[in-house]
Coordinates of C-alpha atoms and ligand atoms in Angstrom, one line a residue:
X1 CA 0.0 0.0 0.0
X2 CA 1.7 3.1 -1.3
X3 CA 1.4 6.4 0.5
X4 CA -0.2 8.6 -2.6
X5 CA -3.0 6.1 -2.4
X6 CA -4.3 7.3 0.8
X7 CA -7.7 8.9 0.6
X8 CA -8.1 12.5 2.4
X9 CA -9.0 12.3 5.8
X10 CA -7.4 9.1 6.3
X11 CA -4.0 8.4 7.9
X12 CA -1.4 7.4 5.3
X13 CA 0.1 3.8 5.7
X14 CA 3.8 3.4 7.3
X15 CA 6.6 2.6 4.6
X16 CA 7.5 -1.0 4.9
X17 CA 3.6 -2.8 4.1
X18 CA 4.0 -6.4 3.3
X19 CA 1.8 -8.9 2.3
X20 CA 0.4 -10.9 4.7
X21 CA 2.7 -9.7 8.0
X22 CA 1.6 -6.2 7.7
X23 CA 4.2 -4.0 9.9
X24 CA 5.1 -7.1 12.2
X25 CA 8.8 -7.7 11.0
X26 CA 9.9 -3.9 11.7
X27 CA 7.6 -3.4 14.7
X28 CA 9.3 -7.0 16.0
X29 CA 12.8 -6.3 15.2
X30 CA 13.6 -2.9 15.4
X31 CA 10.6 -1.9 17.5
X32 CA 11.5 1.4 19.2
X33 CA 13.5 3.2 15.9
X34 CA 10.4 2.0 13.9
X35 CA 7.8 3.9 16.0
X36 CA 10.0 6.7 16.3
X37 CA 10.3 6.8 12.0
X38 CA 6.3 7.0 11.8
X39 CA 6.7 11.0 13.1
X40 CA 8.3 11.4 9.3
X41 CA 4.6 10.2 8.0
X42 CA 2.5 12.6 9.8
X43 CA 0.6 12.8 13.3
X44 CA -1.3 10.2 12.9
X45 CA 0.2 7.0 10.6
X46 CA -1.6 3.2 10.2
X47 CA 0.0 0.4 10.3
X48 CA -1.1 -3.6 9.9
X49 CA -0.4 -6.1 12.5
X50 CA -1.2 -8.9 10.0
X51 CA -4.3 -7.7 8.5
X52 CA -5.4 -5.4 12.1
X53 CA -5.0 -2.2 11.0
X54 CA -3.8 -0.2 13.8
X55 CA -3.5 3.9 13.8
X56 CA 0.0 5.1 16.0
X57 CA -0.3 8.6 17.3
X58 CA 3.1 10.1 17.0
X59 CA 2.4 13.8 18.3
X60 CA 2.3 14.3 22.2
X61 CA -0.7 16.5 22.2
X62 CA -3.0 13.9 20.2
X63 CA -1.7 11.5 22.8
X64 CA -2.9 13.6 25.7
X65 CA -5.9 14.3 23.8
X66 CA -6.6 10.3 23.7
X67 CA -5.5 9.7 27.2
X68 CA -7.4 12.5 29.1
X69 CA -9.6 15.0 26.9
X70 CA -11.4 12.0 25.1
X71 CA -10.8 8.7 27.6
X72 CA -14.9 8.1 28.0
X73 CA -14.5 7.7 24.3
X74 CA -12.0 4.6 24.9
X75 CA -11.7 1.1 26.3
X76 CA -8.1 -0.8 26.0
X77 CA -7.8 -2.3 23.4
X78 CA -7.6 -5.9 21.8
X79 CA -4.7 -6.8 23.7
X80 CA -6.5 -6.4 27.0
X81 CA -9.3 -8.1 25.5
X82 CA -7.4 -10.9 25.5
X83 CA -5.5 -10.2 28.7
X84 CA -8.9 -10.0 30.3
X85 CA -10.0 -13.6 29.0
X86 CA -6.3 -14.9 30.6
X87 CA -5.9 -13.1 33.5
X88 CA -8.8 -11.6 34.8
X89 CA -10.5 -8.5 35.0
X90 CA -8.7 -6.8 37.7
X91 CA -7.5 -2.9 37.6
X92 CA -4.6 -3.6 35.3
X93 CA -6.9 -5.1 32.4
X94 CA -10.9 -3.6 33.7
X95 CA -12.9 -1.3 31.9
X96 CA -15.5 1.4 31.8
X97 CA -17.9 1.4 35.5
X98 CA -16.5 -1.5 36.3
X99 CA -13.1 -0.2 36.3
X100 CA -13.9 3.1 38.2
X101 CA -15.6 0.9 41.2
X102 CA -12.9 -1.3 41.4
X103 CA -10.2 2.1 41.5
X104 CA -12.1 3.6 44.0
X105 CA -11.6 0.8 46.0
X106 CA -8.0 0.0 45.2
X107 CA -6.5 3.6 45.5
X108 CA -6.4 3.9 49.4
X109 CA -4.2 1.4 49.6
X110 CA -1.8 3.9 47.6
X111 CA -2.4 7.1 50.1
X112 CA 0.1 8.8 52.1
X113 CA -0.3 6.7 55.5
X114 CA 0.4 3.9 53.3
X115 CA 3.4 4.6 51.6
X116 CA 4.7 5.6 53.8
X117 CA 4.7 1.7 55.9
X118 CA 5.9 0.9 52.5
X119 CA 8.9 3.1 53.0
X120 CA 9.8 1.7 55.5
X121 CA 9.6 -2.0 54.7
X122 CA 11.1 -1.1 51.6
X123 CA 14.3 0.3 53.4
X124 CA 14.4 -2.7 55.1
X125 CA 14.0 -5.1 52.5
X126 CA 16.6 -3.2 50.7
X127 CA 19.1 -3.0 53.5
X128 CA 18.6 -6.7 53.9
X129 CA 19.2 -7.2 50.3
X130 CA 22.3 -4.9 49.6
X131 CA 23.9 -7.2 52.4
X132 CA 24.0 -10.7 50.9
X133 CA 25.3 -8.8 47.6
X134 CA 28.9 -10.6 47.3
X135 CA 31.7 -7.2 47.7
X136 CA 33.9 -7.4 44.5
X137 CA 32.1 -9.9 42.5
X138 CA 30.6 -9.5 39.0
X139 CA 26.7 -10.1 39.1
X140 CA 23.9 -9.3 36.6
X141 CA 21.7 -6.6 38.2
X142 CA 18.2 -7.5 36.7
X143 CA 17.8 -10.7 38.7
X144 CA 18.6 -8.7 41.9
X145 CA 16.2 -5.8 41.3
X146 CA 13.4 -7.6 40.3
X147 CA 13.6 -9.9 43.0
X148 CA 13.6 -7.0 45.2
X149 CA 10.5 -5.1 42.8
X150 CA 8.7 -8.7 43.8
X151 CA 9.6 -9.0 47.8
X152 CA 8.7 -5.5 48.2
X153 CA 5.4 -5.2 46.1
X154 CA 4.4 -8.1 47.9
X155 CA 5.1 -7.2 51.8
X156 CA 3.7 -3.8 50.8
X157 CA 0.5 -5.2 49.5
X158 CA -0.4 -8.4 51.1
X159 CA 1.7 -8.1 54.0
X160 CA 3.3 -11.8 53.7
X161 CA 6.6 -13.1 52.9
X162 CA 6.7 -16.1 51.3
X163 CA 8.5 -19.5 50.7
X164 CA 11.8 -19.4 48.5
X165 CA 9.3 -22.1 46.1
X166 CA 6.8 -19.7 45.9
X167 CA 9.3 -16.8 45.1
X168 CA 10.8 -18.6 42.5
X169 CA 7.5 -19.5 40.5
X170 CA 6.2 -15.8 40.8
X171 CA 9.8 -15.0 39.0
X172 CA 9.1 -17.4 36.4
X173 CA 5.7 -16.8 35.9
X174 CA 5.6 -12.8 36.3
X175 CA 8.0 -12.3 32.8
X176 CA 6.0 -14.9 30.7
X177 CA 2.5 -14.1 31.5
X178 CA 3.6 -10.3 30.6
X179 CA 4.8 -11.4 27.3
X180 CA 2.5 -14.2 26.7
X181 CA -1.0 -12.4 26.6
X182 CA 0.5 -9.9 24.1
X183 CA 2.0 -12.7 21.6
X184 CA -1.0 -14.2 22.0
X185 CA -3.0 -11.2 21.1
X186 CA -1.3 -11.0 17.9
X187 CA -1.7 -14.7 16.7
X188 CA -3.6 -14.2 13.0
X189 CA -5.6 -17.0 14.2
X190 CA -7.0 -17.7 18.1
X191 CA -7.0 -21.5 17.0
X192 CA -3.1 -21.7 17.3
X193 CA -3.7 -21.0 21.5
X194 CA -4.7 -24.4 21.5
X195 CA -1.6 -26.0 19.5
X196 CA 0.7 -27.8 22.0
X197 CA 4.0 -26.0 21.3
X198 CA 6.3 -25.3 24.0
X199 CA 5.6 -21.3 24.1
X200 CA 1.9 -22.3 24.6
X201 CA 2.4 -24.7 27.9
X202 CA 4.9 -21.8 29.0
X203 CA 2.5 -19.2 28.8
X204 CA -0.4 -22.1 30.2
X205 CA 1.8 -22.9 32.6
X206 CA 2.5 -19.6 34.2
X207 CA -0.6 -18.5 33.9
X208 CA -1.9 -21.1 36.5
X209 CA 1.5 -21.0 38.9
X210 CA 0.7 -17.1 39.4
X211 CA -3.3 -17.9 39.9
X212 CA -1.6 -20.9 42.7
X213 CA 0.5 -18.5 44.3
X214 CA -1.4 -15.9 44.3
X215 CA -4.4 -18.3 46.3
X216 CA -1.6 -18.9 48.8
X217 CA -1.2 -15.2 49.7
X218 CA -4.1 -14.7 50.0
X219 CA -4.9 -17.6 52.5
X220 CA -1.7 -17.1 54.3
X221 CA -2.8 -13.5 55.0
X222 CA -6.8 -14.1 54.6
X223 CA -7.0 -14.4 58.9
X224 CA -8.2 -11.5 59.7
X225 CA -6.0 -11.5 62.8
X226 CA -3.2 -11.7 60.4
X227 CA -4.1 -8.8 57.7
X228 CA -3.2 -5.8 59.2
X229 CA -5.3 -2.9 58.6
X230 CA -4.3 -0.7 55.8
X231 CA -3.1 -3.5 53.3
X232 CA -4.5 -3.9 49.7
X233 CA -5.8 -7.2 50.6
X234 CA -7.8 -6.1 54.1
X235 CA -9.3 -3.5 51.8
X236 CA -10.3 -6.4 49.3
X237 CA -11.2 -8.8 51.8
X238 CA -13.6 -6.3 54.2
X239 CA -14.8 -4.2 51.6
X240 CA -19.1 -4.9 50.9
X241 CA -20.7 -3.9 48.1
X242 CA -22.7 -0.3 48.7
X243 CA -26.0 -1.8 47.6
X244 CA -25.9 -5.2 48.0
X245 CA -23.6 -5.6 51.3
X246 CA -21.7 -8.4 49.5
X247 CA -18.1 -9.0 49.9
X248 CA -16.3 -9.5 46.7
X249 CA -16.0 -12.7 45.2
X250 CA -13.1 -14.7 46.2
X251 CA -12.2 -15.1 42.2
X252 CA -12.2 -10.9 41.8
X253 CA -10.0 -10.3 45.1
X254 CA -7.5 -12.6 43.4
X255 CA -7.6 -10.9 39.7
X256 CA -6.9 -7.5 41.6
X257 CA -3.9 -9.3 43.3
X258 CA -2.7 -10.5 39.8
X259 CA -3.0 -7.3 38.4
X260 CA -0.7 -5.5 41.2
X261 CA 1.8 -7.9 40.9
X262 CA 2.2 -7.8 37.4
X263 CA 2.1 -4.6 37.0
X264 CA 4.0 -3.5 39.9
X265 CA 7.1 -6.1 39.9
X266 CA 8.5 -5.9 36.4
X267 CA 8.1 -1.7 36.1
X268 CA 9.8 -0.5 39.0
X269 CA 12.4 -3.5 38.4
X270 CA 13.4 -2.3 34.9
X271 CA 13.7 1.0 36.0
X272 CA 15.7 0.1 38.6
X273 CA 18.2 -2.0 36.6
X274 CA 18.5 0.9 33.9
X275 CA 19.2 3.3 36.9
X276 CA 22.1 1.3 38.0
X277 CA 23.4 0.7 34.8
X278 CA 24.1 4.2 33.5
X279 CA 25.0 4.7 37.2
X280 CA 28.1 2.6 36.9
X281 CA 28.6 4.0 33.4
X282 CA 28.7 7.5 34.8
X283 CA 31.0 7.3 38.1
X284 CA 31.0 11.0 38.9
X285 CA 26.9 11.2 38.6
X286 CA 26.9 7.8 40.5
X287 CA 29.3 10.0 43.3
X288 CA 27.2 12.7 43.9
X289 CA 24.3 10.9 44.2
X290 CA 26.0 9.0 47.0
X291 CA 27.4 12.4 48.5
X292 CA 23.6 13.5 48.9
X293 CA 22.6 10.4 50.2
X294 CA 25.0 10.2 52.7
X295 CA 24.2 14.0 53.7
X296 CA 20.5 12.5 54.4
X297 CA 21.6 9.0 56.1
X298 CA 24.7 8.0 56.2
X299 CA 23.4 4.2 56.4
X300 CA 21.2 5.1 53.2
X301 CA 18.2 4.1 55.3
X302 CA 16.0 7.8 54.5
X303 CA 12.5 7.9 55.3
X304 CA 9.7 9.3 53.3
X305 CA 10.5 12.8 55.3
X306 CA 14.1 12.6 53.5
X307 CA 12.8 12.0 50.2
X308 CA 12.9 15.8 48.6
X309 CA 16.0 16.4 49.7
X310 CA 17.2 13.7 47.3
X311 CA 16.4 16.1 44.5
X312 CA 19.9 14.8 42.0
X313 CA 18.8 11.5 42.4
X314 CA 14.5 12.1 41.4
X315 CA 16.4 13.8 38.4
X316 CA 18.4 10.8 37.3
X317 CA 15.5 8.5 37.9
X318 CA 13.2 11.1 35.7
X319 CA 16.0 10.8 33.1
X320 CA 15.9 7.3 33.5
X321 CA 12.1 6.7 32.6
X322 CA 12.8 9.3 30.1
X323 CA 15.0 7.1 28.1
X324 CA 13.9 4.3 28.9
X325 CA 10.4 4.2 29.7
X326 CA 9.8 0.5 30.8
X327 CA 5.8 0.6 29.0
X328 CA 7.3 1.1 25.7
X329 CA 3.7 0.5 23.8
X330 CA 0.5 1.7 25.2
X331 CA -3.1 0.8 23.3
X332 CA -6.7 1.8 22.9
X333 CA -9.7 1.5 20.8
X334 CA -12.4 4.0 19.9
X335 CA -15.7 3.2 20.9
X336 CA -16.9 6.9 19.5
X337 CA -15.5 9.0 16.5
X338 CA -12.3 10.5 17.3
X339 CA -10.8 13.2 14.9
X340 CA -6.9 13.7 15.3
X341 CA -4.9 15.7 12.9
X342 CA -7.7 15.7 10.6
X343 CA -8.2 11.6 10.5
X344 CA -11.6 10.4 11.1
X345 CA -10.9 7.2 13.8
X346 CA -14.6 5.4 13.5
X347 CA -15.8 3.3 16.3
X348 CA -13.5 0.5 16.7
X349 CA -10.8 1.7 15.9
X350 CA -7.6 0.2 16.9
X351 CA -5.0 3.1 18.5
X352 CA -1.5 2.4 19.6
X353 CA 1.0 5.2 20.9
X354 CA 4.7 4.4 22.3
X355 CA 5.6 6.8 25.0
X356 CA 9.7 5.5 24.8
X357 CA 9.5 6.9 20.9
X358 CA 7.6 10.1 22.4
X359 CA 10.4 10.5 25.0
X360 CA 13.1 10.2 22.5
X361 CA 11.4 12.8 20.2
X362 CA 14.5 15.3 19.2
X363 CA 11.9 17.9 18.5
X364 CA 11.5 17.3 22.6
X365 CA 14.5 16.9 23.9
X366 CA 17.7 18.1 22.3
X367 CA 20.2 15.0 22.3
X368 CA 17.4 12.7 23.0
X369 CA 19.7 9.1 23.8
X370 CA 22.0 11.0 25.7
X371 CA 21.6 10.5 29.5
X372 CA 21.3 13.5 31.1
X373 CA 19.9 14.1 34.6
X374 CA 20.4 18.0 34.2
X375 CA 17.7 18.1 31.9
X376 CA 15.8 17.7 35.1
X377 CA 17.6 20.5 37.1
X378 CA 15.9 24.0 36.1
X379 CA 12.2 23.4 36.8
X380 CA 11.3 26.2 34.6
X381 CA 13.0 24.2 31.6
X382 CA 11.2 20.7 32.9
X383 CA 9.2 18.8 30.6
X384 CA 5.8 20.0 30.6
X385 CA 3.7 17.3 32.5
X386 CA 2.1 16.3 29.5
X387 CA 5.4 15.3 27.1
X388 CA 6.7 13.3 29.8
X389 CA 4.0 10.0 30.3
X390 CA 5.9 7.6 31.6
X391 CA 3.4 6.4 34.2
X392 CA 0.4 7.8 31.4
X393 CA -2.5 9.7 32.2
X394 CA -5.9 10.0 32.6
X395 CA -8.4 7.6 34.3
X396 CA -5.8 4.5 33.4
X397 CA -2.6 6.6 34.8
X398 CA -1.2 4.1 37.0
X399 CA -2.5 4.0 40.6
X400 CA 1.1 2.9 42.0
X401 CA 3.1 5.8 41.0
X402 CA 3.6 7.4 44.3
X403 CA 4.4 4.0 45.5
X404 CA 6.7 3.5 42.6
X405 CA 8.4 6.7 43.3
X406 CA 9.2 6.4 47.0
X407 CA 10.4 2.2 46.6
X408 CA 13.2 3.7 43.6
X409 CA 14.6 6.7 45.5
X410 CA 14.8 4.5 49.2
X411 CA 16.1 1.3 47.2
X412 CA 18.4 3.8 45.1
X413 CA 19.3 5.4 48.5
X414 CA 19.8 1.7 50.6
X415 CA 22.4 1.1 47.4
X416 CA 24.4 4.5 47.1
X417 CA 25.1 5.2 50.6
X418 CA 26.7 1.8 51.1
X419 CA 28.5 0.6 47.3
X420 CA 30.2 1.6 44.2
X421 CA 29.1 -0.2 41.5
X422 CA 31.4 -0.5 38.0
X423 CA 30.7 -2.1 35.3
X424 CA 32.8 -5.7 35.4
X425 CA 33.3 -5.7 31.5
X426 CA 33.6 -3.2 28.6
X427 CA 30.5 -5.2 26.9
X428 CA 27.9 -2.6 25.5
X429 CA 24.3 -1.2 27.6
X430 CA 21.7 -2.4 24.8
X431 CA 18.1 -2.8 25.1
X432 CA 15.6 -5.7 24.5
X433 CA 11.9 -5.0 24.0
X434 CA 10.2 -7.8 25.6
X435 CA 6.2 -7.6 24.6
X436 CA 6.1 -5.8 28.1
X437 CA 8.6 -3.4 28.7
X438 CA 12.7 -2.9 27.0
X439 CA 14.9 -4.3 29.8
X440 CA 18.6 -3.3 29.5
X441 CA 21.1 -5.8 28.3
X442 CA 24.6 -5.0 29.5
X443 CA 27.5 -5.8 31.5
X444 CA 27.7 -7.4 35.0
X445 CA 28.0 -5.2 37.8
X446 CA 30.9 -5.4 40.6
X447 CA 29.8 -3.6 44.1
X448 CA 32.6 -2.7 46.5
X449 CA 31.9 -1.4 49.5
X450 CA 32.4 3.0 49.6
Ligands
LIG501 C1 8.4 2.6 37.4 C2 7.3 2.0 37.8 C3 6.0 2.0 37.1 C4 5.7 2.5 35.8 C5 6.7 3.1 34.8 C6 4.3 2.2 35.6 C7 3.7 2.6 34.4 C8 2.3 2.4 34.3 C9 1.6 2.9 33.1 C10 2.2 3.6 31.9 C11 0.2 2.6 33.3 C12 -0.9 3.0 32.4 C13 -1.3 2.0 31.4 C14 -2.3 2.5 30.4 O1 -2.7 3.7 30.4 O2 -2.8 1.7 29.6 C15 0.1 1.9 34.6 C16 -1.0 1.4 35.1 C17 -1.1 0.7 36.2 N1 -0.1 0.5 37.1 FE1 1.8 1.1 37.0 N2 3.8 1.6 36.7 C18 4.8 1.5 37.6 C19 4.7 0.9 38.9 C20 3.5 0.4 39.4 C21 3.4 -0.2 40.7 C22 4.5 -0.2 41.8 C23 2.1 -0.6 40.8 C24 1.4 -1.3 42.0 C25 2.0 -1.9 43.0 C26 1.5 -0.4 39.6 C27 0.1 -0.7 39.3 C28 -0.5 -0.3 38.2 C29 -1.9 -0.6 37.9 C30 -2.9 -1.5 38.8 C31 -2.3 0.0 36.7 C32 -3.6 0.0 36.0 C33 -4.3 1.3 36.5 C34 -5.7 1.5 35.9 O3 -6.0 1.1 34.7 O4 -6.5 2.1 36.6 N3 2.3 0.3 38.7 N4 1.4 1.8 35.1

């Protein structure tokens, strides 16, 4: 499909059509520099995902227009239709009414009060953590930080621990069921779910192992002597229904407890491991940052009063989900006309946006793959709220970003005050998209003591 054959007042199709695959190869293989390309095509640019045809919004202010000005005029999107059908309806994949109820009662346990008890379990988790690290030998970071992501999201939430078995399925679950409902949204056919090739029981597999462990937490802490107050699952278990007085079914406390723990174990993780990556690529930034930790606690245990005098290091994690925004893709669909950039989007539309290509616009950000925390410095210069969406917007903006916030700067602070970190090898910092979010690929990290 060549450009020149586009109709007025539809969006022209990206370079690269083929038969059949559509966009897949590019947006598989080269995903971020493809979505960044379709700004050359115009504000609003279709592409195929086999035969789907999907419209990308590649100007920030349609984007916010989508997210916030016209978000009663959206649901999710065929992804999360299928996510829905595999892994519940909890907040992470719910729509419309349904989805504002079950906010409304999810949100409190992201308040002030509450985050900061997760402070401080998170210092202490960290603490803990930074300990068993071996001084002097190489490691890979990722493992460490989403273990940490996982221990901590689920202490916070459920206020359990739980048995190394049960860690180790949640680790091995949390990454395929992530990938899996997306791959799976994109077969041409739904009949190949049922084919018995390995990435099918994989996906099967984890699917159930999250749904098992997730039961467990729940009975471990269901006693209400053993819930304390305050946690996301006391809220889930005691709240009743305004007009009926029912509690909620057993099956919807556990898709809400899904839901967290996917989507809060593999974000803050990622952004984590990028953190301490271009930390150990940049020694003087990664010295500072420990100087102004130190100046707050010199055993790097701060506490949510602390938090805004760490000011350098909330500007190198802004400048780390700048540049590399763990939700690389975000989707909806129309379910009334939208008009952006003079494209009529019908009912049913398909709409995709990538907030990564967004934050690496050079008409946004001078230099945009340069890590830079100064960026961040001048608030009069900062990003204007609305170019910078790494945790979205609008009704869907993600209920744990407070949360998120406070866990990176006390786990960033619990590391800096205590270790150097270098990188153990001259090997390259790449990235690879996973269906779910572009995790680094680098060297191992050494930690010595400071
Ligand atoms: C660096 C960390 C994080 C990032 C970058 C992030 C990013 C996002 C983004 C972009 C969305 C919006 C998705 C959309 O509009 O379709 C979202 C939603 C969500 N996030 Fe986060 N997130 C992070 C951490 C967390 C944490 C720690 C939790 C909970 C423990 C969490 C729970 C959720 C939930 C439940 C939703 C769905 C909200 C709704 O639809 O109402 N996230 N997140």
């Amino acid at each position: 499909m060549r450009e020149e054959d586009t109709p007025p007042g539809t969006a022209p199709c990206a370079p690269g059509h083929l038969p059949l695959l559509g966009h897949l190869l590019p947006l598989l293989t080269r995903p971020v520099p493809f979505l960044q390309s379709l700004a050359d095509h115009g504000p609003v640019v279709r592409i195929h995902l086999w035969r789907r045809p999907v419209h990308v919004l590649t100007d920030p202010e349609l984007v916010h227009q989508l997210l916030v000005r016209d978000a009663a005029k959206t649901e999710k999107g065929f992804v999360f239709d299928k996510a829905r059908g595999l892994l519940g309806n909890g907040l992470f994949t719910a729509e419309g009414a349904f989805h504002l109820r079950q906010r409304r009662l999810v949100q409190p346990a992201f308040h002030r009060d509450s985050i900061h008890r997760y402070a401080a379990l998170t210092a202490r988790v960290a603490a803990a953590a930074v300990t068993r690290w071996e001084p002097g030998q190489a490691a890979p970071i990722e493992p460490r930080m989403h273990r940490l992501a996982r221990d901590i999201v689920v202490e916070a939430l459920f206020a359990t621990r739980l048995s190394h078995a049960q860690k180790a399925r949640i680790d091995r679950a949390v990454p395929v069921v992530l990938t899996g409902f997306v791959q799976r949204a994109l077969y041409p056919s739904p009949l190949l779910e049922k084919l018995p090739v390995p990435a099918n029981r994989r996906f099967d597999t984890a699917v159930r192992d999250l749904r098992t462990v997730v039961d467990e937490i729940i009975a471990q802490a269901a006693a209400p002597q053993q819930t304390p107050d305050g946690t996301l699952l006391s809220l889930l278990l005691t709240t009743r229904d305004k007009e009926t007085g029912l509690a909620m079914a057993p099956a919807q406390v556990r898709d809400e407890a899904v839901s967290l723990l996917l989507a809060g174990t593999e974000t803050t993780g990622t952004t984590l491991s990028w953190f301490f990556h271009e930390l150990a690529r940049h020694q003087d930034l990664q010295n500072e940052l420990s100087e102004e930790v130190r100046a707050v606690a010199t055993d790097g245990a701060v506490s949510p009063g602390d938090l805004p005098r760490l000011e350098r290091t909330g500007h190198a994690l802004s400048e780390t989900l700048r540049l590399h925004t763990p939700n690389w893709i975000l989707m909806r669909r129309a379910v009334a006309p939208l008009r952006y950039g003079g494209v009529l989007l019908p009912p049913g539309t398909e709409i995709l946006f990538s907030p990564t290509a967004l934050h690496r616009s050079p008409k946004l950000h001078p230099d945009p793959l340069r890590f830079d925390p100064d960026r961040w410095r001048h608030p009069a210069d900062r990003t204007p709220p609305r170019l910078f969406i790494p945790f979205g917007a609008g009704r869907h903006k993600c209920v744990g970003e407070s949360f998120a916030w406070t866990e990176m700067l006390v786990v960033a602070a619990a590391v800096l005050a205590r270790l150097r970190l270098r990188p153990a090898t001259a090997t390259p910092l790449r990235e690879s998209a996973t269906a779910a979010t572009i995790r680094p690929r680098g060297p191992l990290l050494i930690a010595e003591p400071r």
